mmCIF file of C-alpha atoms in Angstrom:
data_model
loop_
_atom_site.group_PDB
_atom_site.id
_atom_site.type_symbol
_atom_site.label_atom_id
_atom_site.label_comp_id
_atom_site.label_asym_id
_atom_site.label_seq_id
_atom_site.Cartn_x
_atom_site.Cartn_y
_atom_site.Cartn_z
ATOM 1 C CA MET B 1 22.176 0.234 -2.886
ATOM 2 C CA LEU B 2 21.589 2.860 -5.173
ATOM 3 C CA LEU B 3 18.175 1.518 -6.178
ATOM 4 C CA GLN B 4 17.261 1.575 -2.415
ATOM 5 C CA ARG B 5 18.295 5.114 -1.881
ATOM 6 C CA THR B 6 16.272 6.390 -4.941
ATOM 7 C CA LEU B 7 13.298 4.458 -3.559
ATOM 8 C CA VAL B 8 13.446 5.829 0.027
ATOM 9 C CA ALA B 9 14.269 9.347 -1.432
ATOM 10 C CA ARG B 10 11.198 9.092 -3.666
ATOM 11 C CA ALA B 11 9.070 7.893 -0.687
ATOM 12 C CA LEU B 12 10.268 10.858 1.302
ATOM 13 C CA HIS B 13 9.670 13.394 -1.594
ATOM 14 C CA GLN B 14 6.075 11.891 -2.096
ATOM 15 C CA ARG B 15 5.513 12.546 1.662
ATOM 16 C CA LEU B 16 6.848 16.040 1.503
ATOM 17 C CA ARG B 17 5.130 17.254 -1.635
ATOM 18 C CA HIS B 18 2.171 18.755 0.177
ATOM 19 C CA PHE B 19 4.457 20.829 2.254
ATOM 20 C CA SER B 20 6.788 23.357 0.664
ATOM 21 C CA GLN B 21 8.863 22.850 -2.128
ATOM 22 C CA SER B 22 11.910 24.537 -0.395
ATOM 23 C CA ALA B 23 11.452 22.103 2.690
ATOM 24 C CA ALA B 24 11.999 18.942 0.487
ATOM 25 C CA PRO B 25 15.672 19.252 -0.440
ATOM 26 C CA ALA B 26 16.342 20.319 3.092
ATOM 27 C CA ILE B 27 14.967 17.379 4.477
ATOM 28 C CA LEU B 28 15.955 14.896 1.640
ATOM 29 C CA GLN B 29 19.233 14.091 2.895
ATOM 30 C CA ASP B 30 20.503 10.746 2.415
ATOM 31 C CA PRO B 31 18.721 8.891 5.488
ATOM 32 C CA ILE B 32 20.979 5.652 4.785
ATOM 33 C CA GLU B 33 24.181 7.313 5.511
ATOM 34 C CA THR B 34 23.222 9.528 8.324
ATOM 35 C CA PRO B 35 21.666 7.370 11.012
ATOM 36 C CA THR B 36 22.942 9.788 13.861
ATOM 37 C CA VAL B 37 21.102 12.847 14.575
ATOM 38 C CA GLN B 38 23.459 15.721 15.105
ATOM 39 C CA PRO B 39 23.235 17.694 18.239
ATOM 40 C CA LEU B 40 21.617 20.970 18.034
ATOM 41 C CA THR B 41 24.221 23.951 17.978
ATOM 42 C CA TYR B 42 23.463 27.673 17.932
ATOM 43 C CA LEU B 43 25.393 30.194 15.818
ATOM 44 C CA PRO B 44 27.573 32.741 17.893
ATOM 45 C CA GLY B 45 26.184 36.177 18.106
ATOM 46 C CA PHE B 46 22.586 35.131 17.211
ATOM 47 C CA PRO B 47 20.049 35.060 20.000
ATOM 48 C CA ARG B 48 19.252 31.579 21.670
ATOM 49 C CA PRO B 49 15.809 30.360 23.371
ATOM 50 C CA ASP B 50 14.971 32.409 26.512
ATOM 51 C CA PRO B 51 14.309 29.821 29.343
ATOM 52 C CA ARG B 52 11.535 32.117 30.790
ATOM 53 C CA TYR B 53 9.496 31.097 27.764
ATOM 54 C CA VAL B 54 9.773 27.476 28.397
ATOM 55 C CA GLU B 55 6.305 26.841 29.904
ATOM 56 C CA THR B 56 4.173 23.856 30.612
ATOM 57 C CA ILE B 57 0.563 24.297 29.906
ATOM 58 C CA PHE B 58 -1.630 22.655 32.742
ATOM 59 C CA ALA B 59 -4.793 21.070 31.544
ATOM 60 C CA VAL B 60 -7.836 19.004 32.650
ATOM 61 C CA PRO B 61 -9.718 16.492 30.596
ATOM 62 C CA ARG B 62 -13.304 17.255 29.839
ATOM 63 C CA ASN B 63 -15.899 14.746 28.435
ATOM 64 C CA LYS B 64 -18.390 16.889 26.388
ATOM 65 C CA SER B 65 -18.290 19.502 23.980
ATOM 66 C CA GLY B 66 -20.696 22.044 22.836
ATOM 67 C CA LYS B 67 -21.835 25.412 22.855
ATOM 68 C CA ASN B 68 -23.391 25.608 26.326
ATOM 69 C CA ILE B 69 -20.549 23.366 27.757
ATOM 70 C CA SER B 70 -17.853 25.758 26.473
ATOM 71 C CA ALA B 71 -19.705 28.772 27.724
ATOM 72 C CA LYS B 72 -19.769 27.154 31.097
ATOM 73 C CA GLU B 73 -15.856 26.563 31.039
ATOM 74 C CA ARG B 74 -15.138 30.181 29.945
ATOM 75 C CA LYS B 75 -17.388 31.390 32.740
ATOM 76 C CA SER B 76 -15.321 29.355 35.354
ATOM 77 C CA GLY B 77 -11.952 30.574 33.959
ATOM 78 C CA ARG B 78 -10.735 27.881 31.787
ATOM 79 C CA VAL B 79 -10.554 27.691 27.976
ATOM 80 C CA PRO B 80 -11.831 24.863 25.850
ATOM 81 C CA SER B 81 -9.203 23.246 24.045
ATOM 82 C CA ILE B 82 -8.773 20.273 21.441
ATOM 83 C CA VAL B 83 -5.509 18.216 21.088
ATOM 84 C CA PHE B 84 -5.399 16.507 17.594
ATOM 85 C CA GLU B 85 -3.177 13.897 16.659
ATOM 86 C CA GLN B 86 -0.478 14.636 14.017
ATOM 87 C CA GLU B 87 -1.423 12.449 11.455
ATOM 88 C CA ASP B 88 -4.273 13.696 9.526
ATOM 89 C CA GLY B 89 -5.436 14.843 12.922
ATOM 90 C CA GLN B 90 -7.997 17.628 11.944
ATOM 91 C CA HIS B 91 -9.788 15.393 9.290
ATOM 92 C CA GLY B 92 -11.454 13.025 11.696
ATOM 93 C CA GLY B 93 -8.488 11.718 13.592
ATOM 94 C CA ASN B 94 -7.801 10.870 17.111
ATOM 95 C CA LYS B 95 -8.647 13.948 19.392
ATOM 96 C CA ARG B 96 -8.940 14.778 22.818
ATOM 97 C CA LEU B 97 -10.958 17.257 24.637
ATOM 98 C CA ILE B 98 -9.000 19.382 27.740
ATOM 99 C CA SER B 99 -9.549 22.748 29.233
ATOM 100 C CA VAL B 100 -6.463 24.804 30.041
ATOM 101 C CA GLN B 101 -6.424 27.828 32.459
ATOM 102 C CA ASN B 102 -7.277 31.075 31.056
ATOM 103 C CA ASN B 103 -4.735 33.299 32.925
ATOM 104 C CA GLN B 104 -1.732 30.933 31.621
ATOM 105 C CA ILE B 105 -2.901 31.162 27.661
ATOM 106 C CA LYS B 106 -3.656 34.965 28.193
ATOM 107 C CA LYS B 107 -0.122 35.355 29.840
ATOM 108 C CA LEU B 108 1.556 33.391 27.075
ATOM 109 C CA VAL B 109 -0.026 35.178 24.140
ATOM 110 C CA LYS B 110 0.883 38.607 25.571
ATOM 111 C CA LEU B 111 4.336 37.539 26.402
ATOM 112 C CA LEU B 112 5.127 35.974 22.952
ATOM 113 C CA GLY B 113 2.646 37.358 20.776
ATOM 114 C CA ARG B 114 -0.016 35.697 18.839
ATOM 115 C CA THR B 115 2.471 34.791 15.913
ATOM 116 C CA PHE B 116 5.294 33.353 18.210
ATOM 117 C CA PHE B 117 2.838 31.610 20.202
ATOM 118 C CA LEU B 118 1.420 29.591 17.288
ATOM 119 C CA SER B 119 5.010 28.561 16.021
ATOM 120 C CA ARG B 120 6.489 26.974 19.394
ATOM 121 C CA LEU B 121 6.339 23.578 20.976
ATOM 122 C CA PHE B 122 4.702 23.610 24.409
ATOM 123 C CA ASP B 123 4.386 20.473 27.084
ATOM 124 C CA ILE B 124 0.831 19.854 28.353
ATOM 125 C CA GLU B 125 0.264 18.019 31.441
ATOM 126 C CA VAL B 126 -3.120 16.781 31.776
ATOM 127 C CA ARG B 127 -4.066 16.421 35.455
ATOM 128 C CA PRO B 128 -7.213 15.403 36.994
ATOM 129 C CA ASP B 129 -7.601 18.629 38.679
ATOM 130 C CA PHE B 130 -5.476 22.173 38.418
ATOM 131 C CA GLU B 131 -4.371 21.909 41.947
ATOM 132 C CA SER B 132 -3.532 18.231 41.802
ATOM 133 C CA ASP B 133 0.141 16.999 41.593
ATOM 134 C CA ASP B 134 -0.971 13.667 39.646
ATOM 135 C CA VAL B 135 -0.287 13.894 35.848
ATOM 136 C CA ILE B 136 -2.558 11.465 33.820
ATOM 137 C CA GLU B 137 -0.329 12.415 30.613
ATOM 138 C CA LYS B 138 2.191 14.742 29.485
ATOM 139 C CA VAL B 139 2.384 15.373 25.635
ATOM 140 C CA GLN B 140 4.196 17.864 23.567
ATOM 141 C CA VAL B 141 1.977 19.947 21.213
ATOM 142 C CA LEU B 142 2.095 22.706 18.722
ATOM 143 C CA PRO B 143 -0.661 25.256 19.011
ATOM 144 C CA ARG B 144 -2.436 25.384 15.658
ATOM 145 C CA LEU B 145 -5.423 27.872 15.987
ATOM 146 C CA LEU B 146 -6.028 30.442 18.471
ATOM 147 C CA HIS B 147 -9.669 31.699 18.358
ATOM 148 C CA LEU B 148 -10.158 35.142 20.139
ATOM 149 C CA HIS B 149 -13.273 37.244 20.539
ATOM 150 C CA ALA B 150 -13.346 39.918 17.956
ATOM 151 C CA GLY B 151 -14.381 43.066 20.473
ATOM 152 C CA THR B 152 -12.590 41.867 23.791
ATOM 153 C CA ASP B 153 -9.582 39.713 22.229
ATOM 154 C CA ALA B 154 -10.680 36.989 25.050
ATOM 155 C CA VAL B 155 -9.291 33.713 24.342
ATOM 156 C CA LEU B 156 -12.346 31.451 23.233
ATOM 157 C CA ASN B 157 -10.685 28.049 22.195
ATOM 158 C CA VAL B 158 -7.283 26.821 21.212
ATOM 159 C CA THR B 159 -6.418 23.826 18.919
ATOM 160 C CA PHE B 160 -3.363 21.932 19.634
ATOM 161 C CA ILE B 161 -1.784 19.241 17.387
ATOM 162 C CA ARG B 162 0.331 16.824 19.217
ATOM 163 C CA ALA B 163 3.725 16.821 17.856
ATOM 164 C CA THR B 164 5.752 13.510 17.944
ATOM 165 C CA SER B 165 9.380 13.370 17.031
ATOM 166 C CA SER B 166 9.017 11.826 13.720
ATOM 167 C CA ALA B 167 6.213 13.917 12.342
ATOM 168 C CA LEU B 168 6.503 16.811 9.695
ATOM 169 C CA SER B 169 4.660 19.815 10.421
ATOM 170 C CA LYS B 170 4.138 22.905 8.243
ATOM 171 C CA VAL B 171 4.690 25.872 10.733
ATOM 172 C CA ASP B 172 4.285 29.669 9.739
ATOM 173 C CA VAL B 173 7.614 31.196 11.368
ATOM 174 C CA PRO B 174 7.571 34.671 12.339
ATOM 175 C CA LEU B 175 10.611 36.645 11.117
ATOM 176 C CA VAL B 176 11.864 39.753 13.246
ATOM 177 C CA LEU B 177 14.400 41.998 11.549
ATOM 178 C CA ARG B 178 16.576 44.212 13.674
ATOM 179 C CA GLY B 179 18.710 47.087 12.597
ATOM 180 C CA MET B 180 17.268 47.288 8.985
ATOM 181 C CA MET B 181 17.979 50.430 7.356
ATOM 182 C CA TYR B 182 15.685 51.865 4.731
ATOM 183 C CA LEU B 183 17.189 53.723 1.959
ATOM 184 C CA GLN B 184 15.294 56.434 0.551
ATOM 185 C CA ASP B 185 15.111 57.327 -3.274
#
């Protein structure tokens, strides 16, 4: 039994090594003795997620990619986007070409800020058309890259990574300090 735990812990450590050194001890709890997942609880006195930021991003599939096709998408009020699979997605993995509404992405970036937008999960509903009620696919994604125009801050494209429940992701978490007093010498 001890040998099995050691092998499982070593395999997890190998998998986590390319993430951060501080994340490994937090995740390397004994997976054999803790089969159930503890429900998420919030500490009293700390802010909870705001339900008005829970947003489903609507998208339509697109068949082709390229400079001219992306320019046509932007002219029609859409942002060309890509959804990569979590497992080695940006290195030739499975990807899906989609287009999202420009107004919706601009609203989310303005409301949350760029760093908070890139550090939270969203649901994407892929539909045949933006006005349609038929849902082709609904997936949970993490925005990975947000490409903005240098002069106008217009959204040029968004790269998403499909987030499965068992996948481990490295995310930059923005910190907001409130009520900090600075001491002067």
